[in-house]
mmCIF file of C-alpha atoms and ligand atoms in Angstrom:
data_model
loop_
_atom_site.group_PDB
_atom_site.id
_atom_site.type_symbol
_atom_site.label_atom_id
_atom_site.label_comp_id
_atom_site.label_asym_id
_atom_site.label_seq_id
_atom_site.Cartn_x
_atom_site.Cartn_y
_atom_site.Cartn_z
ATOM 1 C CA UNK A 1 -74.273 47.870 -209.413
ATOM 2 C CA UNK A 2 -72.974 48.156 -213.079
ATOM 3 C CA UNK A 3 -75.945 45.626 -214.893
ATOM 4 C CA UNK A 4 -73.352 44.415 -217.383
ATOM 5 C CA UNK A 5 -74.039 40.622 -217.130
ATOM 6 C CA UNK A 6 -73.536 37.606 -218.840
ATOM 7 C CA UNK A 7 -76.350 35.236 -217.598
ATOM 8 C CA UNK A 8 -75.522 31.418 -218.142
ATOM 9 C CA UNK A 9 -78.357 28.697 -218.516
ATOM 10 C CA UNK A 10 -76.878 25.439 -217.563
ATOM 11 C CA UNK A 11 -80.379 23.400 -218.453
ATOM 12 C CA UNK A 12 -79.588 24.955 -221.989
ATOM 13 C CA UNK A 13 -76.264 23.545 -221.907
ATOM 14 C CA UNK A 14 -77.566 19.963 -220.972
ATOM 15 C CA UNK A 15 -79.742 20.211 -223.505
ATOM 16 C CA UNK A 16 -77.408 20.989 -226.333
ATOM 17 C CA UNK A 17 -75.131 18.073 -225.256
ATOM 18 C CA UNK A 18 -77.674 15.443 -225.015
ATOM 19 C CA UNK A 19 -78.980 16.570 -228.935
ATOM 20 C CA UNK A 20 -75.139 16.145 -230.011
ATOM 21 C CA UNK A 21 -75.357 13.152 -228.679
ATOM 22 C CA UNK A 22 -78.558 11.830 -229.508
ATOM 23 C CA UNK A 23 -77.311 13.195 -233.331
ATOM 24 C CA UNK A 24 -74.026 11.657 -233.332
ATOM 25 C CA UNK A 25 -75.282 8.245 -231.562
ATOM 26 C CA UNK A 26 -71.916 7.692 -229.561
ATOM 27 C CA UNK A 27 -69.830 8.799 -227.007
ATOM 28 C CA UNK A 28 -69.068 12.464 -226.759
ATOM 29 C CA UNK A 29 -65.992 14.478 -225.658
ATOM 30 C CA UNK A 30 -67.376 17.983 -224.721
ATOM 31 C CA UNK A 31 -64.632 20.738 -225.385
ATOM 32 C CA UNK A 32 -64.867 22.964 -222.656
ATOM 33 C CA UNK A 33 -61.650 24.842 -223.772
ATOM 34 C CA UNK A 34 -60.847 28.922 -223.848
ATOM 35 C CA UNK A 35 -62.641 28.686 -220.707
ATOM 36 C CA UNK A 36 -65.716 26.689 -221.900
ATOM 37 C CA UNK A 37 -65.495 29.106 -224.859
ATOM 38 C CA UNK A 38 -66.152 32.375 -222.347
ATOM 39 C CA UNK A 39 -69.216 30.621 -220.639
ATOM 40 C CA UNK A 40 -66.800 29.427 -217.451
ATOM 41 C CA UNK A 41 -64.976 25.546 -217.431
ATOM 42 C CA UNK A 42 -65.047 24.746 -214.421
ATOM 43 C CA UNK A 43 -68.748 25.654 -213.968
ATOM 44 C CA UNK A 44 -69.605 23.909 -217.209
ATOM 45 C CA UNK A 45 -67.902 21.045 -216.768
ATOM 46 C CA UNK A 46 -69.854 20.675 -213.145
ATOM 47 C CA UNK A 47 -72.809 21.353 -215.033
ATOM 48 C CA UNK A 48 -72.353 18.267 -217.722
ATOM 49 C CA UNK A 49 -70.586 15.824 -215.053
ATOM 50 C CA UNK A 50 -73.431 13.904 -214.502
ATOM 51 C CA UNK A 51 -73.551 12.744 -217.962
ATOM 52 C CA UNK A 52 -70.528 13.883 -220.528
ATOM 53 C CA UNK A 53 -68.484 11.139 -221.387
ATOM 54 C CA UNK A 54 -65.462 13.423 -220.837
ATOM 55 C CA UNK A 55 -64.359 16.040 -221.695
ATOM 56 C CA UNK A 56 -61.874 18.158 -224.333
ATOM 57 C CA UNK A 57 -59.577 21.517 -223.212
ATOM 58 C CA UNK A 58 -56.890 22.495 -225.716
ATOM 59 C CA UNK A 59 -53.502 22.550 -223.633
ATOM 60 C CA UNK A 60 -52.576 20.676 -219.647
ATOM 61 C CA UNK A 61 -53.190 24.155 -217.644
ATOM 62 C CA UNK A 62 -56.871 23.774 -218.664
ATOM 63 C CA UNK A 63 -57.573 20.388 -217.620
ATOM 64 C CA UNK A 64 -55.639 20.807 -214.156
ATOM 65 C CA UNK A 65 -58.008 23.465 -213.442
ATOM 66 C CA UNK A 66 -61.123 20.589 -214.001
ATOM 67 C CA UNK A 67 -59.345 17.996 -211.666
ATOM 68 C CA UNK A 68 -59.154 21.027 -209.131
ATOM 69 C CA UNK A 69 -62.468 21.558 -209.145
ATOM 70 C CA UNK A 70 -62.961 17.709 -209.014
ATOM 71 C CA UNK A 71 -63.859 16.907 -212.146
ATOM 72 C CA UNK A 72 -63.299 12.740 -212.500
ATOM 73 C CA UNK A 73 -64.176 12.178 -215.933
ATOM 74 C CA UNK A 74 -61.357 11.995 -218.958
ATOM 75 C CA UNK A 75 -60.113 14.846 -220.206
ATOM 76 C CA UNK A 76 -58.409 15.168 -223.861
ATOM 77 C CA UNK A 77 -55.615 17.749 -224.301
ATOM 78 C CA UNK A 78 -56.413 18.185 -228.182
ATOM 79 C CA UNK A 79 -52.971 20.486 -228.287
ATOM 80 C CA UNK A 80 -51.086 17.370 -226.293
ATOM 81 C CA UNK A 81 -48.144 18.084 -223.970
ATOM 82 C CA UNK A 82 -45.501 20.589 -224.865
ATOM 83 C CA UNK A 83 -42.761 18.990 -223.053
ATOM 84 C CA UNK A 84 -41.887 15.901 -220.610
ATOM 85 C CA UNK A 85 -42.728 17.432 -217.414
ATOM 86 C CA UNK A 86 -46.130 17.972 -219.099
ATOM 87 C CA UNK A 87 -46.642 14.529 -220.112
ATOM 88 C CA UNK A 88 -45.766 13.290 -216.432
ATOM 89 C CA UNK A 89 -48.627 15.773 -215.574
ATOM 90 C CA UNK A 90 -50.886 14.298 -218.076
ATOM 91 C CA UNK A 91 -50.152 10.341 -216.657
ATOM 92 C CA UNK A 92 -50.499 11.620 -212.707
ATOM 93 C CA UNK A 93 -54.087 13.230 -213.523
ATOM 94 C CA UNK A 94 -54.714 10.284 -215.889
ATOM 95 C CA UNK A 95 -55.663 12.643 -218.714
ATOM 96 C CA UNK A 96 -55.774 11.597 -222.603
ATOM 97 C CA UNK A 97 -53.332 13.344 -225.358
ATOM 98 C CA UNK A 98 -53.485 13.853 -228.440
ATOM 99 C CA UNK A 99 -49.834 13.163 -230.355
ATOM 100 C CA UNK A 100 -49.977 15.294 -233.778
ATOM 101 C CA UNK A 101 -46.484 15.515 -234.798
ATOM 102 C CA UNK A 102 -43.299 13.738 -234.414
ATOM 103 C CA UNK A 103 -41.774 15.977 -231.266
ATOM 104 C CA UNK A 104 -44.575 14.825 -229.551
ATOM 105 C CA UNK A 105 -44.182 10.904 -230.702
ATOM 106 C CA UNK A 106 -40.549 11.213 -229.338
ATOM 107 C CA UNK A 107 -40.927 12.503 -226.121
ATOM 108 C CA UNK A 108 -44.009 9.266 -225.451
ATOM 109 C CA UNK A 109 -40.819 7.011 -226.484
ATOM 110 C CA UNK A 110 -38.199 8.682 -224.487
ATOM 111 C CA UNK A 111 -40.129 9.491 -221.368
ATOM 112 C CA UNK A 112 -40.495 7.250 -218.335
ATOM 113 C CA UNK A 113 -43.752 6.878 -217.799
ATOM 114 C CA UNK A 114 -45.440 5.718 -214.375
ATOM 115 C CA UNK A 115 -48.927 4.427 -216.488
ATOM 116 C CA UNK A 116 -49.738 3.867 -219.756
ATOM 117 C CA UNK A 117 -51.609 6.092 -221.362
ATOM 118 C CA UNK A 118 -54.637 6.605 -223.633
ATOM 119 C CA UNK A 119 -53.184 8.247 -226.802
ATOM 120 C CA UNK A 120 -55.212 10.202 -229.627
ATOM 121 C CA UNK A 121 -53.130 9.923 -232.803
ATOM 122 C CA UNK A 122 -54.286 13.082 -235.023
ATOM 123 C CA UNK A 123 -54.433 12.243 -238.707
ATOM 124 C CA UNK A 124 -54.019 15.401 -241.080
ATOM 125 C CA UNK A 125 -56.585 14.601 -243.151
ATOM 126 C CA UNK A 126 -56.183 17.849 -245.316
ATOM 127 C CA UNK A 127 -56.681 20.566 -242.591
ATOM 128 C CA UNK A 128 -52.807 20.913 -242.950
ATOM 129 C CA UNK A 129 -52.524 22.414 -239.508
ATOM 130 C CA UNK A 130 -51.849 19.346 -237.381
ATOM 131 C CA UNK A 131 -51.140 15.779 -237.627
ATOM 132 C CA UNK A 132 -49.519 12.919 -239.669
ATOM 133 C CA UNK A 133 -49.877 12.079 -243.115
ATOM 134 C CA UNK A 134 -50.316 9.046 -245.213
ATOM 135 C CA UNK A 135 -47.933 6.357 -244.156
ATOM 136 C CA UNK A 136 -46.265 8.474 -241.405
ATOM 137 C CA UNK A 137 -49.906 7.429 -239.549
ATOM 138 C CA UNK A 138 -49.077 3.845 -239.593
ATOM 139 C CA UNK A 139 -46.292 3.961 -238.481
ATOM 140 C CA UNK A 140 -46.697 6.635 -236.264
ATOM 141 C CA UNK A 141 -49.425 3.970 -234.401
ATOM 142 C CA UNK A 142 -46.791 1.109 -234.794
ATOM 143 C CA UNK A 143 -44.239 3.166 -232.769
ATOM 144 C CA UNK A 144 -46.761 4.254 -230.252
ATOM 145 C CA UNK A 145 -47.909 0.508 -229.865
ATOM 146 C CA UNK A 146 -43.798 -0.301 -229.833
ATOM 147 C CA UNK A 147 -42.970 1.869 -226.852
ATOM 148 C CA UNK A 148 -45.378 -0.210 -224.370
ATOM 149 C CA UNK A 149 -46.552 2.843 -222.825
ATOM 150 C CA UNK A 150 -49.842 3.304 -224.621
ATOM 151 C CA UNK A 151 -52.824 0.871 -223.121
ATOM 152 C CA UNK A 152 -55.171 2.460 -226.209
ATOM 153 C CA UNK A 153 -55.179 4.525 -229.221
ATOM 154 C CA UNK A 154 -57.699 6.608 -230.723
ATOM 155 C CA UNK A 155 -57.602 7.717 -234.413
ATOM 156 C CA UNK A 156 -58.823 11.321 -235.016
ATOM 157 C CA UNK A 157 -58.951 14.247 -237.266
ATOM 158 C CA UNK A 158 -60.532 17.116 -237.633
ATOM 159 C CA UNK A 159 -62.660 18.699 -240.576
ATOM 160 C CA UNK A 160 -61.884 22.383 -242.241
ATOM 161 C CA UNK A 161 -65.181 23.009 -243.640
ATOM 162 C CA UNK A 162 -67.282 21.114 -242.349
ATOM 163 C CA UNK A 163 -69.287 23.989 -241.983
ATOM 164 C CA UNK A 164 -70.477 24.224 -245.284
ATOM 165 C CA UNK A 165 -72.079 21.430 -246.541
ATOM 166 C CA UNK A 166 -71.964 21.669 -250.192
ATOM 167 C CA UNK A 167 -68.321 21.584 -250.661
ATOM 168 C CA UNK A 168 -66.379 18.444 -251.454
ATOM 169 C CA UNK A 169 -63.403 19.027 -249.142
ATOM 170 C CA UNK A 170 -65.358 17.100 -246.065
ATOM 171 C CA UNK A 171 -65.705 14.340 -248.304
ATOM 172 C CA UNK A 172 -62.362 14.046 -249.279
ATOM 173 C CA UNK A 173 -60.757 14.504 -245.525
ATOM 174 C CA UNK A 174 -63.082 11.051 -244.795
ATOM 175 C CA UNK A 175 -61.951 9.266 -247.545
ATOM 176 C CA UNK A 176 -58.153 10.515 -246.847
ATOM 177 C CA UNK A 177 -58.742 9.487 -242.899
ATOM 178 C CA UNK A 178 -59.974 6.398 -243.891
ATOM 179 C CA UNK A 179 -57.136 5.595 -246.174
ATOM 180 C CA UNK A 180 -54.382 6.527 -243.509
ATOM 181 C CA UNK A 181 -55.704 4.373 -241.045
ATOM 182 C CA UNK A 182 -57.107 0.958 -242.632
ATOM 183 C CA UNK A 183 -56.024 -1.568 -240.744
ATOM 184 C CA UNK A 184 -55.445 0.144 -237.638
ATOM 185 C CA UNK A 185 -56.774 -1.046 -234.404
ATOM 186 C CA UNK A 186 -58.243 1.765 -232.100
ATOM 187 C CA UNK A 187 -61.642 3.824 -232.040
ATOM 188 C CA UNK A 188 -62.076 6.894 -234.270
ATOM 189 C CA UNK A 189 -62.987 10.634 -233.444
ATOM 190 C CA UNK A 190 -64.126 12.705 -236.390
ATOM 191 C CA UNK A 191 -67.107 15.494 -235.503
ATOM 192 C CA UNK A 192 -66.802 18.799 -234.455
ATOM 193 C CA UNK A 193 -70.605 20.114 -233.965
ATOM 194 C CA UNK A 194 -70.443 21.227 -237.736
ATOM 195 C CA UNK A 195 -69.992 17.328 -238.558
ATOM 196 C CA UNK A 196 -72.339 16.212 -235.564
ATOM 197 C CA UNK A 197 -75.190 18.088 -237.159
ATOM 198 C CA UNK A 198 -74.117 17.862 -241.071
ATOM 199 C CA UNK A 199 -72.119 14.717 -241.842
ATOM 200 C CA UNK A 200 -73.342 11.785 -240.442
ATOM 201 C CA UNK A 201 -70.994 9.734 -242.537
ATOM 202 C CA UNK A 202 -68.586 11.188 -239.935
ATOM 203 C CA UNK A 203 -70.053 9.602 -237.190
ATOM 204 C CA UNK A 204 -67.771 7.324 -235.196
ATOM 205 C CA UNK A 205 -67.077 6.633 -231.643
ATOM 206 C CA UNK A 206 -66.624 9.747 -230.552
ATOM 207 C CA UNK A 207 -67.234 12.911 -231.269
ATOM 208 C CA UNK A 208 -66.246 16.356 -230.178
ATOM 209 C CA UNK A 209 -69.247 19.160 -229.627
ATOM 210 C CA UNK A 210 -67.691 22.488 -229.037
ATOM 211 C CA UNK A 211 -69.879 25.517 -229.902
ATOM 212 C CA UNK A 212 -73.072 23.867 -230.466
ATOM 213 C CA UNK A 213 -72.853 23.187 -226.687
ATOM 214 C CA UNK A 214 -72.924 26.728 -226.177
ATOM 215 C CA UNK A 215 -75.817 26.859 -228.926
ATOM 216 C CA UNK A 216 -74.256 28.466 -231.291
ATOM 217 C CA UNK A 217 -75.357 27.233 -234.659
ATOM 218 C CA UNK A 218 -72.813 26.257 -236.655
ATOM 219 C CA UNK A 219 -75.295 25.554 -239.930
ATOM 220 C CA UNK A 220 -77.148 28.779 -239.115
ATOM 221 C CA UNK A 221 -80.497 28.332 -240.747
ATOM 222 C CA UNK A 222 -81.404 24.955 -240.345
ATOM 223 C CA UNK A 223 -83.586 24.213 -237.037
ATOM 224 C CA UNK A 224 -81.408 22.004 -235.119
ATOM 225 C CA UNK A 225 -83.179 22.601 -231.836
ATOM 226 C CA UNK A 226 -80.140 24.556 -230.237
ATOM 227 C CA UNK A 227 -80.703 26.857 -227.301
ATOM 228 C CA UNK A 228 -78.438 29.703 -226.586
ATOM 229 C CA UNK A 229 -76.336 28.904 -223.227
ATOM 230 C CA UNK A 230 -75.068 32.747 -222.714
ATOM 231 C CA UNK A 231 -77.547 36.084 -222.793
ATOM 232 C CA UNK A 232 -75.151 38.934 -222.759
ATOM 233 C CA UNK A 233 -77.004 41.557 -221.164
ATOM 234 C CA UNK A 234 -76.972 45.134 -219.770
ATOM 235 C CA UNK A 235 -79.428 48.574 -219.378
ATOM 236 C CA UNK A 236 -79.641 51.836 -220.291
ATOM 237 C CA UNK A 237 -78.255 53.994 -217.667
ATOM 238 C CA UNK A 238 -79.155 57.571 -219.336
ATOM 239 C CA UNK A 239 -81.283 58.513 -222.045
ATOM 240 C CA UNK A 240 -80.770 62.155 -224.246
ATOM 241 C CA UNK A 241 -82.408 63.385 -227.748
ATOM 242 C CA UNK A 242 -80.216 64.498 -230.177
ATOM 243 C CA UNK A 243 -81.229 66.589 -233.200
ATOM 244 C CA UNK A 244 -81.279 66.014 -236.730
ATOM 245 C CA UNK A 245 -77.782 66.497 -238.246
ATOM 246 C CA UNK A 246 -76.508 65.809 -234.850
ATOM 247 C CA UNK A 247 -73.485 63.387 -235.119
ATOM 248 C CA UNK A 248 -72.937 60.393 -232.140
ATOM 249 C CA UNK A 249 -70.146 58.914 -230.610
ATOM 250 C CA UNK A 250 -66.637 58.384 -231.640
ATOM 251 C CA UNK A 251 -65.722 59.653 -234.783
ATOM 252 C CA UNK A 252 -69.342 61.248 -235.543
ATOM 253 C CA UNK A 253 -69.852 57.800 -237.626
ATOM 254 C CA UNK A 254 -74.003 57.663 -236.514
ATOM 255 C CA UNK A 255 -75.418 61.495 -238.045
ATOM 256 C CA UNK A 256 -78.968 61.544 -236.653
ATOM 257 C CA UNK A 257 -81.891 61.740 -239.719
ATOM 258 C CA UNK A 258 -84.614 62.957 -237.527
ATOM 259 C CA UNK A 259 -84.691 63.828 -233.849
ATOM 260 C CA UNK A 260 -83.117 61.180 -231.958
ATOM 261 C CA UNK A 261 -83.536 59.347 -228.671
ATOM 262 C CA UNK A 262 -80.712 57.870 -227.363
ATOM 263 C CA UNK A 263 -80.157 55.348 -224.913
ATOM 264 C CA UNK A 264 -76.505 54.730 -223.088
ATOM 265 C CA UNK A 265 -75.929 51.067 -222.162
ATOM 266 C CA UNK A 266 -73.519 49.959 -219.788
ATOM 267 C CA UNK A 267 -71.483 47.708 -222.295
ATOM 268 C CA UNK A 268 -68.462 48.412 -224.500
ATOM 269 C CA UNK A 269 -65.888 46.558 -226.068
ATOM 270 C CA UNK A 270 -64.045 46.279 -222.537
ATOM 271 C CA UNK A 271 -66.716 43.637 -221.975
ATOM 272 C CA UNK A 272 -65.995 41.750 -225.542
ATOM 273 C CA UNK A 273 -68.753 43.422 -227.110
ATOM 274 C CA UNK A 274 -67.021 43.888 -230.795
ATOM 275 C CA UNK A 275 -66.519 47.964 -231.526
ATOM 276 C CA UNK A 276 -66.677 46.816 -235.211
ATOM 277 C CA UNK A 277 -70.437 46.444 -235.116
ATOM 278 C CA UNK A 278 -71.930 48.877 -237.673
ATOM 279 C CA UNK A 279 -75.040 50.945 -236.979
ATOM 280 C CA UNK A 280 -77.856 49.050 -236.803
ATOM 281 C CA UNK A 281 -76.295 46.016 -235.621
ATOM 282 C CA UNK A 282 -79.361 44.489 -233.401
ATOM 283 C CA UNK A 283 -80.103 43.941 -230.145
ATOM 284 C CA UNK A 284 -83.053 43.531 -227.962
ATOM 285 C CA UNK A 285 -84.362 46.372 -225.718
ATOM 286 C CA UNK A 286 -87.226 45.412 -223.040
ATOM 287 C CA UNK A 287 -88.011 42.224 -225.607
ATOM 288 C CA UNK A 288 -88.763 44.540 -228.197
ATOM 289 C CA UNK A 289 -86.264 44.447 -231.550
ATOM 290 C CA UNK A 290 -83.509 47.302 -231.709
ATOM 291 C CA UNK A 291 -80.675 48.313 -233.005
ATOM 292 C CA UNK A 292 -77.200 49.797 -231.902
ATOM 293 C CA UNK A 293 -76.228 53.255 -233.163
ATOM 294 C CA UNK A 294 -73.058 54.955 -233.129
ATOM 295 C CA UNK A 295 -69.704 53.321 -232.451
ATOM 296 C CA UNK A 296 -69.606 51.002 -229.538
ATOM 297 C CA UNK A 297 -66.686 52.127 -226.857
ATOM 298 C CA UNK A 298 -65.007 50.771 -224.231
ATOM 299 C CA UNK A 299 -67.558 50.788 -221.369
ATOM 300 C CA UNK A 300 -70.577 52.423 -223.343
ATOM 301 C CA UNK A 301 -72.510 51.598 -226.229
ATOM 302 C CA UNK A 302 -75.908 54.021 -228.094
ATOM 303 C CA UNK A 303 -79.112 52.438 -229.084
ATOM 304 C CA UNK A 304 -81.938 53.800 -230.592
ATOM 305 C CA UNK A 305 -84.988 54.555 -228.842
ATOM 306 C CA UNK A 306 -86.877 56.350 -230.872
ATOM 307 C CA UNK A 307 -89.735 54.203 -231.861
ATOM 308 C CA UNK A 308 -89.598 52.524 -227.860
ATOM 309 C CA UNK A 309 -91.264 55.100 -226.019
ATOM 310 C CA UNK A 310 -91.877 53.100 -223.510
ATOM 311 C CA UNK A 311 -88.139 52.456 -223.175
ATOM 312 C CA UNK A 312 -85.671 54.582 -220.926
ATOM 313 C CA UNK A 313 -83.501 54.885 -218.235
ATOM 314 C CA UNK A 314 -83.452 51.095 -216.902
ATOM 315 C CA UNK A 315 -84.611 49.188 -220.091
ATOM 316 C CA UNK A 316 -83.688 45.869 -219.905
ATOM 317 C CA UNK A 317 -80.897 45.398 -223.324
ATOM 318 C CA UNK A 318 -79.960 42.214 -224.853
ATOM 319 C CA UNK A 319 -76.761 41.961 -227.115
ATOM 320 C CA UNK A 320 -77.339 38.153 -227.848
ATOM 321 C CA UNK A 321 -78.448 35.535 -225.999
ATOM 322 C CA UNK A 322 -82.551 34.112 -226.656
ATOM 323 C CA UNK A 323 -83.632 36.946 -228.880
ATOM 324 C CA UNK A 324 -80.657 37.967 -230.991
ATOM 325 C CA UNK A 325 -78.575 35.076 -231.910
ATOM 326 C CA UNK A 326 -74.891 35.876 -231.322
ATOM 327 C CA UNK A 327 -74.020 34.338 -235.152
ATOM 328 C CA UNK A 328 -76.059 37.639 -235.953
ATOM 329 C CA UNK A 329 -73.867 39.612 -234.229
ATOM 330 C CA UNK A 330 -70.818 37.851 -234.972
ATOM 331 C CA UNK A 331 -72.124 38.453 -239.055
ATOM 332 C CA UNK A 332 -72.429 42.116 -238.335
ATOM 333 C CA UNK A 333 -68.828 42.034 -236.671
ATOM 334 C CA UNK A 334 -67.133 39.964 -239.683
ATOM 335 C CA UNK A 335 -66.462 37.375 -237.019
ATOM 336 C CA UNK A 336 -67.551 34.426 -235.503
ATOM 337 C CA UNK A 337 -69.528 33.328 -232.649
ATOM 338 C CA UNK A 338 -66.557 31.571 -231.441
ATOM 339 C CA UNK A 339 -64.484 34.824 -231.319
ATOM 340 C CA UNK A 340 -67.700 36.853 -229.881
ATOM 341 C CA UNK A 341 -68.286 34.052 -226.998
ATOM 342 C CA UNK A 342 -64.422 34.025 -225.915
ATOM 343 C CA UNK A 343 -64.049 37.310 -225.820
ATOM 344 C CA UNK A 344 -66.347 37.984 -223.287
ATOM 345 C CA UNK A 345 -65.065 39.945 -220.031
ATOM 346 C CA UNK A 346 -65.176 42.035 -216.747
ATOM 347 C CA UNK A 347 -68.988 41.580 -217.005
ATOM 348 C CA UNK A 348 -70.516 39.362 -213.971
ATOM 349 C CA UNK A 349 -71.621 35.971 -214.387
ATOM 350 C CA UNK A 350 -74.566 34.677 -213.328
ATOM 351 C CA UNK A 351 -75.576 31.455 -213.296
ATOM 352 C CA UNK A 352 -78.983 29.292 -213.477
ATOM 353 C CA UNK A 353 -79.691 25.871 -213.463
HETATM 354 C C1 LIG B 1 -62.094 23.115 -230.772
HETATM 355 C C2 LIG B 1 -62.107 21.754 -231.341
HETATM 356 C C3 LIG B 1 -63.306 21.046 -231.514
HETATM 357 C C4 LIG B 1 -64.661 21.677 -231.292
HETATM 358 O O1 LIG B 1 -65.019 22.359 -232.478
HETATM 359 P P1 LIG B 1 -66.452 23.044 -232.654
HETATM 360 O O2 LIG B 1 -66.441 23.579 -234.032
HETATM 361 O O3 LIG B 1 -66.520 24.123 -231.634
HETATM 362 O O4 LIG B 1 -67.443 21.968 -232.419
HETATM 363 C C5 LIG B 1 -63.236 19.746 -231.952
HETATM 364 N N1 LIG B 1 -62.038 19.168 -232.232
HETATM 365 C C6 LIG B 1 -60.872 19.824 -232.122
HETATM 366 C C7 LIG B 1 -59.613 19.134 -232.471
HETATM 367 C C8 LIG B 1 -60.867 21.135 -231.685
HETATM 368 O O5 LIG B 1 -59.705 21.795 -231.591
#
């Protein structure tokens, strides 16, 4: 069998949620969306439903798939409905929706609804992607309250950069959140995992850990105790030498220095391994540190096993996971672990709790 596998630690996930949070020191929403970002919803969501306080997906197809699999808890749709049938959908399966622009206010007025529901009313707080501004918030949350088909509102937004802490535009999203809703009856959502682990003055009653579930550092560099939910793992299936001058792969980018040992691993870009990796991009081959050589293609990918002697046809190879964090990778492939972790494919999953 092909050893391309993504192996999924569920204790690992438990453990991230509980530190988000322990950190944030409320409830918390965990966003299991773009399939639990690659690591499987349905199977993640089982994982946390002893304890998550819900959970977020981005659009109504995502969270059916939870109550299929018998998931009770709330669900948010952070994208909302996209039309009336959608919102029926959304009151049958007593899911939570997020309103963000006045389409979406409109349809909640004009729509017979069989419940009331529990609305989140997004705020754009200076993301300038979604939600309402300024005064339009008030009385965005007077309408809602007006239409008698909201039981409870929750105030949210959502943070650009809250990534890097030593900017000032986190600060001034709070303060412009806070100004838009004063007065306003309802609870308040703020933190991604950036502002979980970074801005506690973003703490409110919920938050909303997405890839430091998955343990994913946001705030690479600071030990926040995260532990990797995803090894994505494969072997070498063949092993040759090449000689010095001796080009590699597609495109001849890797030109061997020295003689060469080469090890081909079952893993390509087909599996959402990035091909724009450069040489030397790390992995982990029988524990010991490597590095990728030569361009990564759809099924294969070359590592170096020159200086693993011991290494060959079977080594065990880890492209992230425990020993290489995947925000390495991601660094190496100008992307983001986000990107890296949803992309992943065709490989089998295996899980352990
Ligand atoms: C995806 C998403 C999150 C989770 O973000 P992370 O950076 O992964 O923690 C939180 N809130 C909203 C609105 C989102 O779309």
């Amino acid at each position: 069998m092909r050893p391309a596998r993504a192996l999924i630690d569920l204790a690992a996930l438990r453990h991230n949620y509980r530190l988000a949070r322990t950190r944030h020191g409320a409830s918390a929403l965990a966003v299991v969306k773009a399939n639990a970002y690659g690591h499987g919803a349905v199977r993640c969501a089982r994982a946390l439903a002893g304890e998550a306080d819900g959970f977020a997906v981005a659009f109504l197809d995502e969270a059916l798939e939870l109550r299929a699999a018998g998931i009770t808890a709330p669900i948010l749709l952070l994208e909302g409905v996209f039309d009336a049938l959608e919102l029926a959908d959304a009151v049958r399966h007593e899911l939570w929706v997020v309103v963000h622009h006045e389409a979406q206010l409109r349809m909640i007025e004009t729509t017979p609804l069989a419940m009331p529901l529990h609305i989140w009313l997004k705020v754009n707080s200076g993301m300038n992607r979604a939600g309402f501004v300024g005064a339009d918030v008030a009385a965005a949350w007077q309408r809602l309250q007006a239409s008698g088909k909201v039981r409870e509102i929750t105030l949210m937004t959502h943070f650009a950069r809250a990534d890097e802490p030593q900017v000032v535009s986190t600060a001034e999203q709070l303060e412009c959140f806070e100004a838009a809703t004063q007065g306003l009856a309802g609870t308040r959502s703020l933190a991604n995992s950036a502002a979980i682990l970074g801005w506690p003055r973003a703490h409110r009653d919920w938050a909303r850990p997405g890839i430091l579930l998955y343990g994913a550092d946001p705030m690479p560099g600071e030990a926040n105790g995260l532990q990797p939910v995803m090894t994505l793992e494969s072997a070498v299936m063949a092993v040759r030498e090449i000689e010095a001058g001796d080009a590699l792969g597609y495109g001849g980018r890797f030109v061997a220095e020295r003689r060469t040992r080469v090890g081909l691993v079952a893993m390509g870009y087909a599996d959402g391994y990035p091909r724009s990796v450069p040489d030397g991009t790390p992995v982990a081959i029988d524990g010991q540190p490597g590095r990728l050589i030569g361009r990564a293609s759809m099924d294969m990918l070359t590592v170096d096993l020159t200086d693993l002697p011991a290494a060959g046809i079977g080594s065990r190879v880890e492209l992230w996971g425990r020993q290489v964090p995947v925000n390495r990778v991601a660094t190496a492939a100008g992307t983001i672990a986000y990107e890296l972790l949803c992309n992943v494919k065709r490989v089998r999953f295996s899980y352990q709790d």
